[in-house]
């Protein structure tokens, strides 16, 4: 395979226009987004016309029309939704023999721990930092369990 053929394959796999340099790809993408049907480009001193509607390219030297990939690269990021929690507790029972309780919160579902908060030392009215649990980790048919434990008991 020649170097150009390898570049052509690489560009095809990436879903770009063809074996064009980045500046030409950018020009073609802008023209495609604007709804333009034909774009004049220059490749190595040869003037060419790309027909976006027909997905072909023809050089000014003549010859056959060549097929090109006329599809913009799509950058899709899967959307991840989440539940956000800001939890506090009031008047917890002191279970420590010396000092006050050191509470932390565990969020679980069906015996599986989804999140564990930081420990708040010597506090019977804790407020934990806001945290997130992504919905793809949660089974919507099962309840979430919120349990408060003392760190040193």
XYZ file of N, CA, C and O in Angstrom:
612
model
N 0.828 -1.198 0.000
C 0.000 0.000 0.000
C 0.863 1.249 0.000
O 1.809 1.338 0.762
N 0.499 2.194 -0.823
C 1.206 3.464 -0.812
C 0.768 4.273 0.407
O -0.260 4.005 1.007
N 1.537 5.315 0.727
C 1.221 6.158 1.878
C -0.151 6.798 1.780
O -0.883 6.895 2.751
N -0.548 7.241 0.573
C -1.850 7.873 0.407
C -2.982 6.891 0.647
O -4.023 7.239 1.179
N -2.798 5.642 0.200
C -3.830 4.633 0.423
C -4.035 4.384 1.911
O -5.146 4.227 2.382
N -2.944 4.345 2.661
C -3.068 4.157 4.101
C -3.806 5.326 4.738
O -4.646 5.132 5.588
N -3.498 6.549 4.289
C -4.187 7.712 4.833
C -5.671 7.655 4.500
O -6.517 7.970 5.300
N -5.985 7.229 3.271
C -7.387 7.106 2.861
C -8.128 6.156 3.794
O -9.188 6.464 4.292
N -7.566 5.003 4.080
C -8.215 4.042 4.981
C -8.379 4.627 6.375
O -9.415 4.476 6.989
N -7.348 5.299 6.873
C -7.407 5.885 8.209
C -8.523 6.924 8.282
O -9.318 6.927 9.196
N -8.611 7.787 7.283
C -9.645 8.815 7.283
C -11.028 8.182 7.161
O -11.978 8.650 7.769
N -11.165 7.117 6.384
C -12.462 6.441 6.241
C -12.925 5.906 7.590
O -14.074 6.047 7.961
N -12.027 5.281 8.326
C -12.400 4.707 9.619
C -12.834 5.782 10.601
O -13.673 5.555 11.447
N -12.249 6.984 10.495
C -12.599 8.061 11.405
C -13.891 8.742 11.004
O -14.382 9.603 11.711
N -14.459 8.407 9.850
C -15.731 8.981 9.441
C -15.601 10.381 8.886
O -16.547 11.150 8.926
N -14.421 10.743 8.362
C -14.249 12.064 7.787
C -14.604 12.021 6.304
O -15.064 11.023 5.783
N -14.351 13.087 5.601
C -14.814 13.214 4.227
C -14.123 12.283 3.258
O -14.751 11.698 2.410
N -12.872 12.195 3.293
C -12.102 11.335 2.399
C -10.662 11.474 2.828
O -10.394 11.780 3.966
N -9.738 11.309 1.883
C -8.328 11.427 2.229
C -7.875 12.867 2.071
O -6.879 13.140 1.438
N -8.640 13.806 2.595
C -8.307 15.209 2.473
C -7.576 15.683 3.720
O -7.809 15.177 4.813
N -6.716 16.698 3.557
C -6.069 17.289 4.733
C -7.100 17.954 5.646
O -8.210 18.269 5.207
N -6.758 18.193 6.914
C -7.717 18.757 7.870
C -8.347 20.074 7.428
O -9.529 20.298 7.624
N -7.580 20.978 6.792
C -8.158 22.264 6.396
C -9.239 22.071 5.335
O -10.245 22.773 5.323
N -9.057 21.086 4.449
C -10.085 20.825 3.427
C -11.293 20.146 4.067
O -12.436 20.451 3.741
N -11.037 19.232 4.998
C -12.152 18.612 5.733
C -13.000 19.674 6.417
O -14.216 19.625 6.401
N -12.332 20.661 7.019
C -13.060 21.722 7.701
C -13.898 22.521 6.709
O -15.057 22.827 6.964
N -13.321 22.839 5.552
C -14.051 23.584 4.523
C -15.272 22.789 4.040
O -16.368 23.340 3.872
N -15.106 21.488 3.828
C -16.218 20.647 3.378
C -17.304 20.547 4.443
O -18.498 20.595 4.143
N -16.896 20.416 5.701
C -17.876 20.346 6.791
C -18.688 21.627 6.879
O -19.902 21.594 7.070
N -18.024 22.776 6.753
C -18.734 24.055 6.815
C -19.704 24.189 5.646
O -20.840 24.630 5.808
N -19.265 23.791 4.452
C -20.134 23.872 3.276
C -21.328 22.936 3.429
O -22.461 23.286 3.107
N -21.077 21.744 3.957
C -22.159 20.766 4.159
C -23.176 21.293 5.162
O -24.377 21.187 4.966
N -22.678 21.920 6.238
C -23.569 22.475 7.259
C -24.384 23.642 6.706
O -25.536 23.841 7.095
N -23.802 24.409 5.779
C -24.511 25.549 5.183
C -25.453 25.135 4.065
O -26.175 25.962 3.525
N -25.440 23.873 3.672
C -26.328 23.387 2.624
C -25.813 23.642 1.219
O -26.562 23.575 0.253
N -24.512 23.934 1.065
C -23.921 24.179 -0.245
C -23.759 22.842 -0.965
O -23.387 21.840 -0.364
N -24.032 22.826 -2.282
C -23.971 21.574 -3.026
C -22.590 21.292 -3.612
O -22.155 20.152 -3.655
N -21.881 22.333 -4.087
C -20.559 22.113 -4.684
C -19.525 22.999 -3.996
O -19.813 24.128 -3.610
N -18.306 22.450 -3.855
C -17.208 23.170 -3.229
C -15.975 22.998 -4.097
O -15.646 21.890 -4.508
N -15.278 24.113 -4.386
C -14.021 24.056 -5.134
C -12.871 23.947 -4.148
O -12.778 24.715 -3.201
N -12.000 22.972 -4.385
C -10.835 22.777 -3.523
C -9.607 22.597 -4.398
O -9.715 22.349 -5.597
N -8.451 22.697 -3.789
C -7.197 22.496 -4.511
C -6.412 21.427 -3.767
O -6.125 21.558 -2.589
N -6.070 20.347 -4.489
C -5.291 19.260 -3.908
C -4.013 19.129 -4.726
O -4.061 18.794 -5.914
N -2.882 19.426 -4.098
C -1.563 19.321 -4.751
C -1.557 19.970 -6.138
O -1.317 19.295 -7.125
N -1.869 21.205 -6.212
C -1.874 22.032 -7.435
C -2.948 21.640 -8.439
O -2.969 22.147 -9.547
N -3.847 20.732 -8.091
C -4.923 20.339 -8.995
C -6.229 20.884 -8.440
O -6.592 20.623 -7.287
N -6.944 21.649 -9.267
C -8.247 22.162 -8.857
C -9.280 21.061 -9.008
O -9.325 20.367 -10.031
N -10.104 20.917 -7.983
C -11.152 19.888 -7.993
C -12.469 20.512 -7.559
O -12.499 21.528 -6.866
N -13.546 19.878 -7.968
C -14.873 20.287 -7.531
C -15.500 19.090 -6.826
O -15.581 17.993 -7.397
N -15.946 19.305 -5.589
C -16.610 18.245 -4.825
C -18.104 18.535 -4.852
O -18.539 19.628 -4.503
N -18.874 17.553 -5.309
C -20.336 17.654 -5.326
C -20.855 16.945 -4.086
O -20.843 15.711 -4.025
N -21.264 17.706 -3.107
C -21.673 17.118 -1.830
C -22.961 16.319 -1.978
O -23.133 15.290 -1.340
N -23.888 16.792 -2.810
C -25.157 16.082 -2.982
C -24.973 14.723 -3.629
O -25.576 13.737 -3.232
N -24.110 14.666 -4.668
C -23.879 13.401 -5.376
C -22.765 12.584 -4.739
O -22.528 11.446 -5.137
N -22.051 13.177 -3.795
C -20.943 12.517 -3.101
C -19.848 12.102 -4.073
O -19.357 10.981 -4.043
N -19.509 13.038 -4.984
C -18.458 12.761 -5.957
C -17.485 13.928 -6.015
O -17.783 15.025 -5.562
N -16.302 13.653 -6.617
C -15.286 14.677 -6.806
C -14.739 14.527 -8.211
O -14.507 13.414 -8.685
N -14.532 15.642 -8.906
C -13.967 15.604 -10.254
C -12.849 16.631 -10.339
O -13.005 17.759 -9.903
N -11.725 16.221 -10.916
C -10.598 17.140 -11.037
C -10.751 17.974 -12.302
O -11.450 17.602 -13.240
N -10.057 19.114 -12.334
C -10.116 19.995 -13.495
C -9.348 19.405 -14.682
O -9.505 19.843 -15.806
N -8.547 18.390 -14.452
C -7.788 17.736 -15.517
C -8.655 16.766 -16.319
O -8.202 16.149 -17.262
N -9.867 16.573 -15.885
C -10.746 15.614 -16.572
C -10.736 14.286 -15.845
O -10.329 14.177 -14.695
N -11.189 13.285 -16.519
C -11.229 11.963 -15.916
C -12.586 11.683 -15.309
O -13.532 12.465 -15.431
N -12.692 10.536 -14.670
C -13.966 10.116 -14.081
C -14.228 10.824 -12.770
O -13.305 11.270 -12.084
N -15.494 10.879 -12.412
C -15.847 11.362 -11.082
C -15.539 10.263 -10.085
O -15.834 9.093 -10.322
N -14.930 10.645 -8.974
C -14.611 9.674 -7.923
C -15.599 9.829 -6.792
O -16.007 10.928 -6.447
N -15.967 8.718 -6.195
C -16.857 8.749 -5.026
C -16.081 9.225 -3.817
O -14.923 8.866 -3.627
N -16.723 10.043 -2.989
C -16.132 10.463 -1.722
C -17.164 10.254 -0.627
O -18.365 10.188 -0.887
N -16.660 10.142 0.580
C -17.565 9.988 1.727
C -18.053 11.360 2.124
O -17.280 12.184 2.554
N -19.322 11.608 1.991
C -19.891 12.912 2.318
C -20.751 12.789 3.561
O -21.983 12.811 3.504
N -20.115 12.607 4.661
C -20.833 12.495 5.922
C -20.001 13.173 6.984
O -18.816 12.884 7.122
N -20.622 14.062 7.722
C -19.879 14.715 8.794
C -19.682 13.750 9.945
O -20.536 12.926 10.234
N -18.571 13.898 10.605
C -18.292 13.077 11.772
C -19.193 13.515 12.912
O -19.313 14.697 13.208
N -19.851 12.573 13.524
C -20.748 12.893 14.627
C -20.024 12.654 15.939
O -19.435 11.597 16.143
N -20.080 13.639 16.798
C -19.500 13.508 18.131
C -20.657 13.367 19.107
O -21.230 14.353 19.540
N -21.007 12.147 19.413
C -22.094 11.940 20.352
C -21.535 11.359 21.632
O -20.764 10.410 21.615
N -21.904 11.956 22.706
C -21.517 11.475 24.017
C -22.779 10.963 24.684
O -23.769 11.693 24.768
N -22.769 9.715 25.108
C -23.976 9.212 25.749
C -24.310 10.025 26.999
O -23.433 10.314 27.804
N -25.555 10.397 27.092
C -25.990 11.203 28.237
C -26.077 10.314 29.473
O -26.683 9.258 29.445
N -25.454 10.762 30.541
C -25.555 10.047 31.812
C -26.321 10.944 32.768
O -25.897 12.042 33.055
N -27.438 10.461 33.210
C -28.207 11.225 34.184
C -27.890 10.699 35.570
O -27.436 9.568 35.729
N -28.144 11.530 36.548
C -27.809 11.127 37.906
C -28.812 11.702 38.890
O -29.543 12.640 38.601
N -28.838 11.093 40.051
C -29.590 11.610 41.188
C -28.602 12.392 42.041
O -27.507 11.912 42.322
N -28.997 13.585 42.483
C -28.141 14.374 43.367
C -28.781 14.402 44.750
O -29.978 14.621 44.870
N -27.963 14.181 45.753
C -28.452 14.144 47.130
C -27.679 15.126 47.997
O -26.465 15.246 47.889
N -28.411 15.802 48.867
C -27.821 16.641 49.915
C -28.544 16.215 51.185
O -29.712 16.556 51.391
N -27.878 15.455 52.024
C -28.545 14.814 53.155
C -27.957 15.299 54.468
O -26.744 15.488 54.601
N -28.857 15.475 55.427
C -28.442 15.809 56.786
C -29.295 15.008 57.754
O -30.331 14.468 57.389
N -28.847 14.918 58.977
C -29.588 14.212 60.022
C -29.630 15.095 61.259
O -28.767 15.947 61.460
N -30.661 14.877 62.071
C -30.789 15.692 63.293
C -31.008 14.793 64.496
O -31.694 13.774 64.401
N -30.420 15.172 65.594
C -30.597 14.524 66.886
C -30.358 13.014 66.828
O -31.190 12.212 67.243
N -29.203 12.637 66.311
C -28.840 11.216 66.288
C -28.544 10.748 67.700
O -28.157 11.526 68.573
N -28.725 9.475 67.938
C -28.429 8.884 69.244
C -26.919 8.741 69.374
O -26.248 8.257 68.464
N -26.371 9.162 70.514
C -24.945 9.044 70.761
C -24.640 7.618 71.184
O -25.081 7.163 72.239
N -23.895 6.886 70.369
C -23.567 5.501 70.701
C -22.120 5.340 71.156
O -21.713 4.252 71.521
N -21.345 6.433 71.142
C -19.967 6.382 71.634
C -19.955 6.468 73.158
O -20.748 7.175 73.758
N -19.023 5.748 73.765
C -18.888 5.851 75.217
C -18.082 7.075 75.610
O -18.324 7.687 76.634
N -17.100 7.452 74.794
C -16.302 8.651 75.040
C -16.503 9.602 73.873
O -16.223 9.271 72.738
N -17.000 10.804 74.130
C -17.235 11.779 73.070
C -18.572 11.535 72.385
O -19.448 10.819 72.883
N -18.733 12.147 71.210
C -19.978 12.003 70.462
C -19.769 11.069 69.266
O -18.641 10.726 68.919
N -20.862 10.703 68.632
C -20.819 9.794 67.485
C -20.086 10.411 66.301
O -20.021 11.629 66.152
N -19.559 9.532 65.452
C -18.876 9.917 64.219
C -19.661 9.308 63.046
O -19.290 8.259 62.525
N -20.768 9.958 62.634
C -21.657 9.336 61.651
C -21.152 9.416 60.209
O -20.418 10.326 59.838
N -21.548 8.395 59.456
C -21.393 8.418 58.000
C -22.606 7.713 57.408
O -23.287 6.928 58.085
N -22.895 8.006 56.159
C -24.094 7.506 55.506
C -23.701 6.523 54.406
O -22.741 6.753 53.673
N -24.458 5.426 54.311
C -24.253 4.441 53.252
C -25.544 4.329 52.454
O -26.612 4.107 53.022
N -25.422 4.511 51.130
C -26.565 4.343 50.231
C -26.364 3.012 49.516
O -25.321 2.776 48.900
N -27.360 2.160 49.617
C -27.240 0.832 49.003
C -28.543 0.448 48.321
O -29.582 1.076 48.519
N -28.437 -0.595 47.544
C -29.616 -1.148 46.881
C -29.393 -2.642 46.749
O -28.418 -3.085 46.133
N -30.292 -3.395 47.332
C -30.228 -4.851 47.251
C -28.858 -5.387 47.686
O -28.202 -6.121 46.964
N -28.392 -4.959 48.849
C -27.123 -5.392 49.452
C -25.882 -4.877 48.715
O -24.766 -5.244 49.055
N -26.034 -4.041 47.723
C -24.897 -3.499 46.988
C -24.722 -2.031 47.360
O -25.640 -1.230 47.205
N -23.540 -1.669 47.829
C -23.266 -0.285 48.235
C -23.058 0.561 46.986
O -22.205 0.268 46.146
N -23.859 1.623 46.867
C -23.748 2.545 45.733
C -22.894 3.755 46.083
O -22.209 4.302 45.223
N -22.953 4.182 47.352
C -22.182 5.359 47.768
C -22.003 5.338 49.271
O -22.892 4.901 50.006
N -20.854 5.821 49.717
C -20.595 5.979 51.152
C -20.022 7.370 51.364
O -19.066 7.761 50.704
N -20.630 8.135 52.283
C -20.190 9.504 52.530
C -18.944 9.528 53.409
O -18.513 8.502 53.936
N -18.421 10.729 53.580
C -17.289 10.927 54.477
C -17.782 10.847 55.933
O -18.958 11.045 56.207
N -16.870 10.582 56.846
C -17.183 10.536 58.274
C -17.139 11.959 58.818
O -16.213 12.719 58.533
N -18.169 12.316 59.598
C -18.173 13.625 60.263
C -17.943 13.353 61.743
O -18.788 12.754 62.420
N -16.793 13.785 62.235
C -16.392 13.465 63.612
C -17.170 14.269 64.643
O -17.429 15.462 64.450
N -17.518 13.595 65.750
C -18.130 14.213 66.933
C -19.297 15.136 66.594
O -19.302 16.321 66.928
N -20.325 14.575 65.947
C -21.451 15.400 65.532
C -22.733 14.576 65.558
O -22.794 13.498 64.977
N -23.749 15.091 66.256
C -25.044 14.406 66.302
C -26.055 15.018 65.325
O -27.169 14.534 65.205
N -25.666 16.086 64.644
C -26.514 16.740 63.628
C -25.699 16.943 62.343
O -25.442 18.074 61.939
N -25.289 15.859 61.693
C -24.384 15.995 60.543
C -25.100 16.462 59.268
O -26.275 16.188 59.065
N -24.357 17.176 58.431
C -24.784 17.519 57.078
C -23.655 17.088 56.154
O -22.545 17.603 56.244
N -23.947 16.136 55.273
C -22.932 15.620 54.373
C -22.867 16.449 53.100
O -23.838 17.115 52.724
N -21.727 16.404 52.422
C -21.569 17.102 51.156
C -22.509 16.497 50.120
O -22.859 15.311 50.198
N -22.893 17.330 49.131
C -23.751 16.838 48.061
C -23.013 15.740 47.297
O -21.812 15.835 47.055
N -23.747 14.699 46.927
C -23.144 13.621 46.140
C -24.113 13.182 45.057
O -25.298 13.495 45.094
N -23.584 12.471 44.059
C -24.363 12.011 42.918
C -24.286 10.506 42.786
O -23.243 9.915 43.051
N -25.388 9.927 42.352
C -25.417 8.510 42.001
C -25.978 8.423 40.594
O -27.092 8.893 40.331
N -25.223 7.855 39.674
C -25.659 7.769 38.288
C -26.776 6.740 38.129
O -26.755 5.676 38.749
N -27.745 7.086 37.298
C -28.939 6.243 37.151
C -28.630 4.888 36.538
O -29.373 3.942 36.764
N -27.545 4.791 35.767
C -27.229 3.488 35.184
C -26.730 2.490 36.229
O -26.645 1.295 35.965
N -26.430 2.962 37.444
C -26.029 2.067 38.534
C -27.224 1.592 39.356
O -27.094 0.688 40.172
N -28.380 2.228 39.143
C -29.550 1.985 39.991
C -30.590 1.176 39.234
O -30.866 1.434 38.065
N -31.162 0.201 39.919
C -32.295 -0.550 39.370
C -33.560 0.192 39.784
O -33.858 0.301 40.973
N -34.308 0.689 38.827
C -35.473 1.523 39.140
C -36.598 0.754 39.815
O -37.502 1.355 40.398
N -36.552 -0.552 39.781
C -37.617 -1.358 40.393
C -37.378 -1.611 41.884
O -38.275 -2.026 42.585
N -36.167 -1.359 42.351
C -35.814 -1.626 43.747
C -35.619 -0.323 44.511
O -35.155 0.673 43.951
N -35.947 -0.309 45.816
C -35.769 0.915 46.605
C -34.294 1.142 46.956
O -33.496 0.214 47.018
N -33.957 2.410 47.184
C -32.639 2.763 47.696
C -32.696 2.730 49.218
O -33.680 3.158 49.816
N -31.649 2.221 49.846
C -31.573 2.161 51.310
C -30.540 3.178 51.802
O -29.415 3.194 51.318
N -30.944 4.010 52.755
C -30.058 5.001 53.358
C -29.881 4.620 54.828
O -30.850 4.611 55.565
N -28.656 4.288 55.218
C -28.381 3.888 56.590
C -27.225 4.726 57.140
O -26.253 4.977 56.450
N -27.372 5.121 58.403
C -26.348 5.913 59.076
C -25.641 5.007 60.078
O -26.286 4.314 60.865
N -24.313 5.022 60.043
C -23.505 4.203 60.948
C -22.561 5.116 61.717
O -22.261 6.239 61.297
N -22.070 4.595 62.838
C -21.039 5.283 63.604
C -19.694 4.676 63.230
O -19.540 3.460 63.203
N -18.722 5.525 62.958
C -17.442 5.077 62.437
C -16.675 4.169 63.413
O -16.114 3.170 63.017
N -16.628 4.525 64.674
C -15.811 3.753 65.614
C -16.611 2.825 66.536
O -16.173 2.505 67.627
N -17.764 2.397 66.107
C -18.529 1.419 66.907
C -18.572 0.112 66.146
O -18.681 0.040 64.971
